[in-house]
XYZ file of C-alpha atoms in Angstrom:
737
model
C 119.525 -28.122 75.741
C 115.491 -28.912 76.368
C 114.000 -26.846 73.598
C 111.431 -25.156 75.306
C 110.287 -23.504 73.022
C 109.462 -26.344 70.296
C 107.530 -27.814 73.571
C 105.415 -24.879 73.836
C 104.757 -24.913 70.101
C 103.336 -28.465 69.921
C 101.344 -28.027 73.067
C 99.485 -25.160 72.274
C 98.983 -26.742 69.021
C 96.894 -29.833 70.237
C 94.982 -27.765 72.697
C 94.368 -24.783 70.817
C 90.657 -23.570 70.371
C 90.871 -20.359 68.824
C 93.810 -17.771 69.374
C 93.259 -15.386 71.761
C 93.706 -11.305 72.140
C 96.367 -10.153 73.591
C 97.122 -6.800 74.483
C 101.106 -5.617 74.400
C 100.773 -2.085 76.319
C 104.647 -1.205 75.425
C 103.732 -1.842 71.520
C 106.881 0.222 70.183
C 109.630 -1.977 72.690
C 111.446 -3.394 69.489
C 111.714 -6.679 72.098
C 107.784 -6.698 72.187
C 107.121 -6.069 68.403
C 110.012 -9.262 67.606
C 108.232 -11.069 69.790
C 104.719 -11.153 68.955
C 106.386 -11.606 65.174
C 107.110 -14.931 66.690
C 103.544 -15.085 68.141
C 100.772 -14.507 65.461
C 100.262 -18.242 65.012
C 99.073 -19.080 68.644
C 97.853 -15.503 69.648
C 95.964 -12.344 67.910
C 98.155 -9.206 69.005
C 96.947 -6.154 69.815
C 99.542 -2.686 70.083
C 98.232 0.264 72.030
C 100.084 2.008 69.152
C 98.969 3.144 65.503
C 100.052 0.841 62.915
C 102.907 3.650 61.811
C 104.360 3.773 64.627
C 105.146 0.108 65.108
C 106.182 -0.004 61.481
C 108.924 2.753 62.031
C 110.665 1.180 65.297
C 110.451 -2.069 62.693
C 112.449 0.063 60.362
C 114.514 1.713 62.704
C 115.276 -1.049 65.106
C 114.662 -4.482 63.668
C 115.790 -4.910 60.097
C 117.446 -8.261 60.933
C 113.579 -10.115 61.003
C 111.983 -11.429 58.057
C 110.126 -8.582 56.353
C 107.535 -11.450 55.189
C 107.339 -12.479 59.114
C 107.023 -8.861 59.835
C 104.406 -7.915 57.392
C 102.429 -11.692 58.260
C 102.027 -10.602 61.693
C 100.692 -6.839 61.179
C 98.422 -8.031 59.315
C 97.003 -10.252 61.796
C 97.013 -7.653 64.597
C 95.354 -5.143 65.783
C 96.472 -1.523 66.293
C 95.001 1.270 69.306
C 95.841 3.928 69.871
C 94.323 4.873 72.976
C 93.643 8.571 72.651
C 90.799 7.664 69.373
C 88.885 5.119 71.940
C 87.191 7.622 73.694
C 84.691 4.917 73.770
C 86.864 2.725 75.760
C 88.077 5.324 77.990
C 84.672 6.028 79.522
C 83.687 2.766 79.568
C 86.590 1.567 81.491
C 86.699 4.549 83.627
C 83.043 3.993 84.541
C 84.418 0.763 85.439
C 87.183 1.763 87.565
C 84.876 4.286 90.224
C 82.742 0.994 90.251
C 85.074 -1.250 91.738
C 84.611 -2.988 94.619
C 86.210 -0.811 97.679
C 89.442 -2.535 98.640
C 90.491 -2.365 94.265
C 89.255 1.310 93.627
C 92.138 3.634 93.456
C 89.696 6.902 92.389
C 86.127 7.715 93.359
C 86.699 10.616 90.454
C 85.672 9.927 87.124
C 88.493 12.686 84.839
C 90.707 11.487 87.004
C 91.027 7.560 86.099
C 90.207 8.882 82.422
C 93.584 10.464 82.638
C 95.148 7.045 84.841
C 93.702 5.444 81.689
C 95.524 7.027 78.842
C 98.287 5.082 80.083
C 98.495 1.905 78.174
C 99.479 -0.523 81.293
C 96.009 0.824 83.151
C 94.391 0.645 79.520
C 95.958 -2.942 78.760
C 94.817 -4.787 82.759
C 91.231 -2.808 81.724
C 90.709 -4.059 78.392
C 91.937 -7.351 80.089
C 89.681 -6.937 82.997
C 86.488 -5.809 81.106
C 86.223 -9.243 78.382
C 87.813 -6.608 74.775
C 90.864 -9.235 75.274
C 92.372 -12.020 77.034
C 95.960 -11.309 78.283
C 97.766 -8.222 78.716
C 101.071 -8.259 78.831
C 103.522 -5.594 80.253
C 106.305 -4.592 82.818
C 109.373 -4.679 80.686
C 109.490 -0.224 80.084
C 106.972 -0.427 83.682
C 107.726 -0.210 87.597
C 106.382 -3.003 89.467
C 104.440 0.002 90.970
C 102.863 1.007 87.646
C 101.903 -2.010 85.771
C 102.651 -5.584 87.941
C 100.556 -4.689 91.149
C 97.526 -2.713 88.879
C 97.958 -6.247 86.438
C 97.646 -8.458 89.842
C 94.934 -6.467 91.787
C 92.816 -6.050 89.154
C 92.987 -9.650 87.706
C 93.484 -11.712 90.228
C 91.475 -15.256 90.506
C 92.394 -15.986 94.111
C 93.380 -14.477 97.374
C 97.007 -15.813 97.166
C 99.084 -15.026 93.869
C 102.733 -16.273 92.848
C 105.317 -15.905 90.211
C 107.289 -18.817 88.818
C 110.439 -18.160 87.054
C 110.695 -21.006 84.625
C 114.289 -21.623 83.400
C 115.768 -23.766 81.014
C 119.530 -23.781 81.878
C 122.217 -24.072 79.003
C 124.315 -27.426 78.462
C 126.630 -25.473 80.589
C 124.827 -26.366 83.670
C 126.871 -28.494 85.923
C 124.890 -32.276 85.265
C 123.258 -33.886 87.935
C 121.587 -30.963 89.888
C 117.893 -30.454 87.874
C 116.283 -33.394 85.225
C 117.176 -31.881 81.876
C 117.910 -28.272 82.879
C 114.813 -27.570 83.894
C 114.546 -26.075 87.292
C 111.487 -23.819 88.418
C 111.255 -20.933 91.084
C 108.911 -19.178 93.216
C 107.621 -16.557 94.545
C 110.115 -14.467 92.068
C 107.354 -11.587 92.524
C 104.131 -11.339 94.337
C 104.270 -12.166 97.738
C 105.846 -9.412 100.255
C 105.011 -11.151 103.534
C 104.785 -14.674 103.510
C 102.361 -16.369 105.641
C 102.014 -20.311 106.225
C 98.719 -20.578 104.429
C 100.647 -17.984 101.169
C 104.034 -20.357 101.435
C 101.760 -23.145 101.022
C 99.342 -21.981 98.298
C 102.761 -20.706 96.253
C 104.441 -23.768 96.717
C 101.555 -26.284 94.763
C 100.642 -23.068 92.054
C 104.635 -23.392 91.341
C 104.115 -26.656 91.189
C 101.306 -26.183 88.882
C 103.471 -24.078 86.627
C 105.459 -26.569 85.800
C 102.985 -29.788 85.447
C 101.017 -27.070 83.605
C 104.355 -26.373 80.967
C 107.144 -29.493 81.015
C 105.489 -32.263 79.351
C 104.810 -35.524 82.274
C 107.910 -37.660 79.891
C 110.541 -34.739 80.076
C 109.515 -34.312 83.809
C 107.033 -37.660 84.932
C 107.624 -36.146 88.501
C 107.366 -32.682 89.872
C 110.016 -32.402 92.518
C 109.544 -29.622 94.973
C 111.710 -28.539 97.923
C 110.577 -25.674 100.446
C 114.183 -24.425 101.151
C 115.048 -23.357 104.357
C 118.337 -22.640 106.302
C 117.340 -25.248 108.263
C 116.512 -29.398 107.273
C 113.980 -31.269 109.085
C 114.289 -29.180 112.741
C 117.812 -29.426 112.125
C 117.602 -25.387 113.533
C 115.420 -23.612 114.937
C 113.880 -19.699 114.027
C 110.630 -17.714 112.739
C 111.834 -18.557 109.034
C 112.386 -22.988 109.561
C 109.034 -22.666 111.795
C 107.441 -20.839 109.117
C 108.076 -23.359 106.487
C 107.095 -26.648 109.034
C 103.527 -25.172 109.091
C 103.213 -24.223 105.520
C 104.701 -28.118 104.941
C 101.811 -29.549 107.289
C 98.867 -27.258 104.510
C 100.035 -28.282 101.516
C 98.249 -32.062 101.490
C 94.837 -30.348 101.681
C 95.953 -27.843 99.261
C 97.576 -30.449 96.760
C 94.254 -32.276 97.219
C 92.453 -29.235 96.168
C 94.695 -28.715 92.850
C 94.583 -32.031 91.913
C 90.191 -31.889 91.623
C 91.455 -29.304 88.678
C 93.233 -32.112 86.748
C 94.814 -35.888 87.594
C 97.857 -34.487 85.880
C 98.750 -33.039 89.688
C 98.912 -36.290 91.111
C 102.253 -36.260 89.946
C 103.379 -33.014 91.984
C 105.329 -34.496 95.315
C 106.613 -31.574 97.543
C 108.783 -31.640 100.405
C 109.264 -28.825 103.329
C 112.244 -27.816 105.352
C 115.060 -28.814 103.436
C 118.154 -26.994 102.704
C 118.892 -25.423 99.521
C 122.464 -27.724 99.850
C 120.419 -30.933 100.569
C 117.726 -30.168 97.641
C 120.683 -30.039 95.066
C 122.996 -31.551 95.957
C 122.930 -36.282 96.521
C 126.118 -36.070 98.254
C 124.656 -33.323 100.850
C 121.660 -35.312 100.722
C 123.217 -38.448 102.004
C 125.383 -36.573 104.711
C 122.304 -34.500 106.220
C 119.840 -37.383 105.858
C 122.065 -40.738 106.938
C 119.542 -43.644 107.253
C 116.813 -41.348 105.651
C 115.537 -41.642 101.732
C 117.356 -40.001 99.457
C 115.612 -40.683 96.074
C 113.912 -37.285 96.370
C 116.876 -35.262 95.893
C 119.023 -34.819 93.130
C 115.777 -35.008 91.341
C 114.428 -31.368 92.341
C 113.165 -29.753 89.535
C 110.802 -26.735 91.915
C 112.094 -24.100 94.240
C 110.205 -22.563 96.921
C 111.777 -19.872 98.992
C 109.970 -18.820 102.129
C 110.178 -15.469 101.349
C 110.063 -12.875 97.737
C 113.903 -11.549 98.892
C 115.276 -14.777 98.470
C 113.305 -15.923 95.506
C 113.802 -12.434 93.803
C 117.208 -13.197 93.835
C 117.264 -16.712 92.661
C 115.738 -15.528 89.767
C 117.657 -12.615 89.151
C 121.407 -14.847 89.879
C 120.301 -17.390 87.607
C 119.469 -15.332 85.124
C 122.843 -13.525 85.258
C 125.155 -16.698 85.984
C 123.915 -17.858 82.348
C 122.038 -16.072 80.578
C 121.586 -17.442 77.576
C 119.165 -19.749 79.617
C 115.737 -20.321 78.406
C 113.962 -18.180 80.801
C 110.844 -16.708 81.497
C 108.037 -15.769 84.580
C 104.325 -17.410 84.816
C 101.683 -15.879 86.903
C 99.396 -18.378 89.082
C 96.043 -17.115 90.350
C 95.007 -14.401 87.351
C 93.730 -16.878 85.132
C 96.173 -16.600 82.784
C 95.734 -12.753 81.833
C 98.450 -11.479 83.028
C 102.099 -11.748 81.896
C 105.168 -10.406 83.622
C 108.034 -9.587 82.029
C 111.748 -8.190 83.383
C 113.019 -5.097 82.382
C 115.715 -6.719 81.528
C 114.098 -9.616 79.643
C 115.085 -10.448 75.932
C 112.216 -10.621 73.204
C 112.988 -14.984 73.327
C 111.919 -14.075 76.899
C 108.645 -12.839 76.348
C 107.582 -14.736 73.787
C 108.015 -17.332 75.883
C 106.366 -16.070 78.829
C 103.546 -15.399 76.587
C 103.301 -19.014 74.995
C 103.344 -20.547 78.625
C 100.164 -18.288 79.369
C 98.759 -18.773 76.483
C 99.220 -22.792 76.536
C 97.393 -22.557 80.333
C 94.809 -20.339 79.347
C 93.726 -22.733 76.382
C 94.809 -26.236 78.825
C 93.027 -25.549 81.747
C 89.599 -25.537 80.290
C 88.060 -22.304 81.328
C 88.597 -20.269 77.706
C 86.925 -20.758 74.685
C 87.098 -17.206 73.043
C 87.207 -13.990 73.696
C 84.553 -12.344 75.697
C 83.710 -9.406 73.334
C 85.174 -8.631 69.633
C 86.550 -5.531 69.735
C 89.350 -5.944 68.597
C 88.675 -8.661 66.010
C 85.376 -8.747 64.986
C 83.843 -12.513 64.574
C 81.715 -12.021 61.484
C 78.688 -14.784 61.365
C 79.045 -16.692 58.497
C 76.991 -19.563 56.908
C 78.486 -21.852 55.190
C 76.303 -23.969 52.272
C 77.917 -26.967 50.539
C 75.142 -29.434 48.630
C 75.886 -32.360 47.187
C 73.446 -34.972 45.240
C 71.349 -36.384 48.013
C 72.293 -33.797 51.317
C 72.873 -30.472 51.677
C 75.799 -29.583 54.759
C 75.470 -26.090 56.527
C 77.757 -24.712 59.385
C 77.988 -21.101 60.757
C 80.507 -19.177 62.305
C 81.378 -17.206 63.990
C 84.568 -15.619 63.530
C 87.064 -18.501 62.690
C 84.693 -20.126 65.076
C 81.994 -23.289 64.064
C 78.945 -22.620 66.069
C 77.382 -25.116 64.721
C 77.603 -27.967 61.817
C 74.780 -29.619 59.976
C 74.516 -32.391 57.234
C 71.248 -32.215 55.715
C 70.057 -35.898 54.089
C 67.397 -35.509 51.234
C 65.399 -38.672 51.095
C 64.721 -39.888 47.828
C 61.233 -39.350 48.439
C 61.927 -35.533 48.664
C 64.329 -35.287 45.178
C 61.720 -37.864 43.423
C 59.769 -34.611 41.968
C 63.124 -33.349 40.473
C 64.421 -36.802 38.639
C 65.232 -35.898 35.154
C 64.934 -32.362 35.485
C 68.495 -30.121 35.914
C 69.764 -29.756 39.421
C 69.093 -26.027 39.905
C 65.343 -26.801 40.275
C 66.042 -27.924 43.745
C 67.222 -24.424 45.300
C 64.408 -23.390 46.570
C 63.474 -26.392 48.183
C 67.057 -26.391 49.550
C 66.366 -23.261 50.396
C 63.614 -23.906 52.934
C 65.153 -26.398 54.879
C 68.560 -24.376 55.257
C 66.255 -21.268 56.461
C 64.429 -24.113 59.007
C 67.543 -25.519 60.374
C 68.846 -22.092 61.332
C 65.494 -21.855 63.158
C 66.050 -24.581 64.838
C 68.910 -22.622 66.168
C 67.386 -19.588 67.063
C 69.001 -17.859 64.090
C 67.648 -16.305 60.679
C 69.233 -14.206 58.343
C 69.192 -11.428 59.545
C 71.875 -12.563 62.311
C 74.473 -13.930 59.591
C 77.114 -11.049 58.287
C 77.444 -12.917 55.053
C 76.092 -16.249 53.360
C 79.746 -18.679 51.580
C 78.392 -21.163 49.356
C 80.746 -23.873 47.506
C 81.191 -22.635 43.771
C 79.761 -24.690 40.564
C 80.545 -25.351 36.945
C 80.638 -21.681 35.974
C 83.191 -20.219 33.250
C 86.985 -20.790 34.503
C 87.962 -17.917 36.574
C 90.979 -16.636 38.659
C 90.535 -18.097 42.271
C 89.229 -16.290 44.908
C 86.500 -14.975 46.923
C 83.222 -14.012 43.786
C 80.273 -12.223 45.323
C 77.382 -14.033 43.698
C 76.033 -11.510 40.662
C 73.308 -11.362 38.418
C 75.821 -12.564 35.769
C 76.684 -15.989 37.938
C 73.385 -16.810 38.577
C 72.308 -16.487 35.356
C 75.070 -18.948 33.917
C 74.168 -20.888 36.817
C 70.570 -21.119 35.499
C 71.378 -21.646 32.006
C 73.649 -24.311 32.474
C 76.781 -23.405 31.013
C 78.657 -25.936 32.600
C 77.959 -29.324 33.879
C 74.714 -30.226 35.879
C 76.724 -30.372 38.977
C 75.018 -30.534 42.590
C 77.722 -27.572 43.622
C 76.135 -25.287 41.412
C 73.221 -25.065 43.625
C 75.581 -23.225 46.207
C 76.018 -19.956 44.789
C 72.221 -19.779 43.748
C 71.062 -20.653 47.682
C 73.887 -18.353 49.161
C 72.234 -15.344 46.688
C 68.295 -16.469 47.173
C 69.286 -16.476 51.011
C 70.249 -12.697 51.160
C 67.900 -11.558 48.411
C 66.801 -7.918 49.606
C 69.205 -7.749 52.134
C 72.112 -6.306 52.459
C 74.212 -9.147 52.751
C 76.652 -10.303 50.937
C 76.533 -13.973 49.037
C 79.842 -15.565 48.230
C 81.523 -18.077 46.434
C 84.996 -19.016 47.232
C 87.842 -21.095 44.992
C 85.642 -22.893 42.578
C 85.874 -26.053 41.167
C 86.836 -24.453 37.947
C 89.391 -22.127 38.990
C 92.089 -21.922 36.186
C 95.268 -19.715 36.186
C 96.953 -21.839 34.183
C 99.153 -20.288 31.154
C 98.866 -21.655 27.684
C 101.396 -23.986 27.689
C 99.660 -25.940 29.918
C 96.583 -26.459 27.847
C 97.988 -26.953 24.146
C 97.904 -30.734 23.331
C 99.194 -33.281 20.159
C 95.637 -32.713 18.692
C 93.996 -29.746 17.558
C 90.730 -30.711 18.505
C 91.734 -31.509 22.406
C 92.894 -29.005 24.588
C 93.289 -29.713 28.408
C 90.738 -28.163 30.861
C 91.302 -27.218 34.236
C 88.739 -28.724 36.301
C 90.297 -29.809 40.275
C 89.184 -29.330 43.782
C 90.114 -25.796 43.812
C 88.583 -25.191 47.491
C 90.799 -27.753 48.867
C 93.882 -27.265 46.712
C 93.833 -23.272 47.846
C 93.034 -23.671 51.731
C 94.944 -26.300 52.254
C 98.306 -24.313 50.660
C 96.982 -21.122 52.482
C 96.460 -23.215 55.686
C 100.279 -24.266 55.357
C 101.190 -20.258 54.912
C 99.423 -19.090 57.922
C 101.274 -21.744 60.126
C 104.316 -20.509 58.841
C 103.507 -16.854 59.409
C 103.536 -16.104 55.459
C 101.693 -15.423 53.184
C 99.866 -17.999 49.976
C 101.807 -15.959 47.213
C 105.320 -15.883 48.520
C 104.905 -19.943 48.162
C 106.087 -22.856 45.455
C 103.731 -25.403 46.703
C 102.680 -28.693 45.285
C 98.985 -29.762 46.941
C 97.677 -33.784 46.104
C 93.878 -33.789 46.675
C 93.643 -37.411 47.607
C 90.273 -38.822 47.693
C 87.547 -40.038 45.600
C 89.448 -38.174 43.151
C 93.068 -37.643 42.975
C 94.449 -34.045 41.415
C 97.808 -32.992 42.028
C 98.423 -28.876 41.863
C 100.946 -26.536 40.998
C 100.677 -23.402 43.435
C 103.793 -21.238 42.579
C 103.486 -17.353 44.433
C 99.548 -17.402 44.932
C 98.306 -18.805 41.303
C 97.300 -22.180 40.906
C 99.040 -22.726 37.688
C 98.847 -26.126 36.564
C 96.432 -29.227 37.460
C 95.246 -32.786 36.182
C 91.432 -32.743 35.701
C 90.242 -34.856 38.259
C 86.499 -34.740 37.437
C 87.021 -36.337 34.139
C 89.386 -39.054 35.556
C 92.889 -37.763 34.704
C 96.178 -38.224 36.520
C 96.878 -41.330 39.169
C 93.662 -43.906 39.510
C 91.820 -43.080 42.950
C 89.548 -45.419 44.626
C 86.601 -44.606 42.296
C 88.330 -43.105 39.308
C 90.611 -45.124 36.791
C 93.458 -42.416 36.155
C 95.067 -41.352 32.899
C 95.438 -44.445 30.183
C 97.522 -45.133 27.394
C 95.650 -43.353 24.675
C 95.955 -46.111 21.529
C 94.985 -48.460 24.489
C 91.977 -46.908 25.401
C 90.689 -45.843 21.747
C 90.995 -49.375 20.694
C 88.460 -49.950 23.630
C 85.925 -48.014 22.756
C 85.756 -49.199 19.661
C 85.973 -53.027 21.047
C 82.075 -53.164 21.414
C 82.948 -54.794 24.659
C 81.791 -51.454 26.575
C 78.671 -49.134 25.714
C 79.542 -45.385 26.021
C 77.920 -44.808 29.383
C 79.535 -48.308 30.964
C 83.326 -46.741 29.547
C 82.108 -43.166 31.567
C 81.768 -45.225 34.126
C 84.704 -47.109 34.580
C 86.467 -43.702 34.196
C 84.505 -42.199 37.075
C 82.609 -44.059 39.721
C 82.975 -47.304 38.777
C 87.266 -47.210 38.163
C 90.353 -47.123 40.029
C 90.375 -49.030 43.081
C 86.453 -50.024 42.724
C 87.563 -52.348 39.283
C 91.311 -53.900 40.316
C 90.148 -54.826 43.729
C 86.698 -54.476 44.271
C 86.702 -51.853 46.959
C 87.280 -48.068 47.328
C 87.119 -48.692 51.147
C 90.991 -47.193 51.541
C 90.757 -49.110 55.397
C 90.003 -52.309 53.951
C 92.764 -52.045 50.960
C 95.420 -50.460 53.398
C 94.265 -53.677 55.920
C 94.827 -56.348 52.946
C 98.156 -54.729 52.451
C 99.251 -55.092 56.178
C 98.409 -58.681 55.681
C 100.522 -58.682 53.151
C 98.057 -60.070 49.992
C 100.116 -59.846 47.144
C 96.562 -58.524 44.485
C 96.157 -55.820 47.081
C 100.120 -54.919 47.699
C 100.784 -54.572 43.814
C 97.991 -52.173 43.548
C 98.594 -50.177 46.739
C 102.236 -49.181 44.807
C 101.431 -48.240 41.695
C 98.984 -46.141 43.238
C 102.161 -44.755 45.546
C 104.003 -44.967 42.803
C 101.258 -42.896 40.196
C 100.586 -39.812 43.330
C 104.782 -39.846 43.317
C 104.759 -39.490 39.806
C 102.320 -36.730 39.371
C 103.836 -34.949 41.694
C 107.381 -34.785 40.298
C 105.843 -34.428 36.757
C 105.163 -30.781 38.557
C 108.543 -29.553 39.003
C 108.632 -27.762 35.625
C 106.153 -25.992 36.077
C 107.597 -23.844 38.891
C 110.405 -22.744 36.008
C 113.712 -23.932 37.970
C 112.463 -21.861 41.636
C 113.097 -24.212 44.434
C 109.963 -25.533 45.558
C 108.577 -24.840 49.478
C 106.732 -28.047 50.104
C 104.161 -31.004 48.887
C 101.322 -31.278 51.130
C 99.091 -33.915 51.225
C 95.356 -33.221 51.932
C 92.061 -35.820 51.472
C 90.139 -38.528 53.220
C 93.717 -40.637 52.077
C 95.875 -38.714 53.847
C 94.482 -40.388 56.857
C 96.839 -43.207 56.752
C 100.325 -42.493 57.685
C 101.413 -45.616 55.784
C 100.351 -44.016 52.428
C 101.544 -40.459 53.608
C 104.964 -42.220 54.668
C 104.879 -43.767 51.613
C 104.618 -41.307 50.006
C 106.950 -39.183 51.872
C 109.727 -41.745 50.952
C 108.683 -41.385 47.051
C 109.278 -37.720 46.616
C 111.910 -37.348 48.613
C 114.390 -36.213 45.461
C 112.501 -33.323 45.421
C 114.509 -31.808 48.061
C 111.584 -30.389 50.382
C 109.371 -31.669 52.941
C 106.340 -33.502 53.309
C 103.012 -31.796 55.233
C 99.766 -34.172 55.959
C 96.028 -32.014 56.779
C 94.293 -35.089 56.520
C 90.698 -34.988 55.252
C 89.154 -31.802 53.430
C 87.601 -29.110 55.436
C 85.580 -27.060 52.490
C 82.838 -25.714 55.573
C 86.031 -23.560 56.929
C 87.871 -23.266 53.518
C 84.411 -21.266 52.975
C 83.843 -19.599 55.628
C 88.032 -18.257 56.171
C 87.175 -16.873 51.881
C 84.542 -14.509 53.538
C 86.038 -14.038 56.524
C 89.074 -12.674 54.385
C 86.716 -10.277 52.406
C 84.564 -9.013 55.786
C 88.104 -8.157 57.013
C 89.767 -5.998 54.477
C 92.833 -8.527 53.795
C 90.848 -9.099 50.208
C 88.433 -7.535 47.550
C 85.889 -9.760 46.707
C 86.075 -10.452 43.091
C 83.557 -9.503 40.102
C 82.231 -12.706 38.312
C 82.974 -11.039 34.782
C 84.666 -14.593 32.686
C 84.981 -12.533 29.440
C 87.042 -10.209 31.242
């Protein structure tokens, strides 16, 4: 049986920009809540009920659901009690009485307010007015109370249709529908069918099929407009309707192709007896001497009237209750989902996914017009480097702009020999100019999030830049690193305003127990310094994609870049990691990694190298640079693929050391299983490298997921958003505590 659920997931992820806001009008129906619990990765649910009411249904009727999944869904959702939203009720009522005459149902404001207290109408108007993107209903409503108002108020074209999509079980006879996929139209809209309507229904239903089913599964969408007549074999109003519609189809299809080349794979044939459309034997008998390649491969059936289409849909639904089935609207710009009263939670989930895929795929939508239910905080992220400063402005989770500002040698010359913090006024001015170039100032921001510097060891999280943090950075408590500028610039930008300045998961995040830090020399203790920002944000990303929380997972994260750090994340705590700053761990493109202690001591006193040269070998001129003469990993991989013996030998050693570093963290979890190994950083872009590491750690018994690159700017923004959105409390920098 074709896995339509997984196929929709994969396609949505390929085209998803951000998550649309989806209003569930029947918010306390257990089927709707269960469906929403499987949709949160792709949508932002808006329940038209209180959170307490939804939780009550969960406790009473949904005990079979994973509690973590439910918790995650509720945390990602908005809850709207209609009676408490006078602002929206008044806006919607005014909009209703001002509708065009053909759409208006009342001119009385009080009557409009009364009607809008019904969740179905409220949800429809929320979408029409731009407060949400998709409305879902019908599971508890008669068509006149939800479906008809929905299509009337959300229609984007004159002729609409509703497609019924089926993926039939393996019990269905083979050879009728390829992959047992069949799409039926029209199953819900057009009570009176004209040739123009039928032609548009045929093309619209085929467009739905093409949007949802990948070409590798159904290379061609083969559609039959069925009739009791077959190519002029009989007469009557119905065959005549189909013939006239078939004449109009080429022009309607040509217009559809202008919206996407994928529609060129649609083939539509009219006035086809249904037995001919479905049976090759019947086709051969009815079409002696004619081409019969089309029939037997039909995957779209268009009925000439609503009664037949609706009847076909419910006959298939009844005959094959285990089928995957859902309805998709055409002509409302993906804004409405209609659910049959007898649909299951899975049907509802598939129907929403199908609309969301088309919403994302078609190209008109980029984000919810208004941020009523999910506020889009505007965050500036600041990430200083030694010779550049990266900045980005996000509105919610969407990037508005990003820029890497390079600092010339002439600009930095006055600061040569001085501490890095001396540069923060210079860099602040450049950032202010970059904001102005994009029409923004500090007053337009909700917060600034800076890269955390080398502070005293602290737990992970988002920290307000307080006076103590500023003092430590100005006093040089830690090493003189460019990241120290992040907090200072963020604080200076918001000085004198009510905007907060944050840092997120700085390199000094330390939640390791004492056993991690003790060494065999009293004079030496292990320090915890790592790529904490990318490590933790990658772990959080994996958790979100699996609709759970960082605090519920055991993860090993390997940051594979110019430096390599491999960390153990145990149920929301970052409990062990190698000190990547000092080169501990596997060797990397630029760092030597851990060396045999005795040999290193002897090398230090051999007279072959100065202190500075050894420090360079450890970090900056070690690793692949020392072994192979290059830190360009693409060049290394190319030479490995060519079979260069020296490069192959070093490559194998590097893979082995990373695998050893990953598996060596198993004791950190005290016997608990590891849920996943995550690979991130620039080197994770190499499919070969990832595949070999995956094989090397297979004995752990968990999977490996790669997240190539490191999105530090997004990680800084996400940390601020968690605080501003009330999901976390900002931490106070007070290292003594």
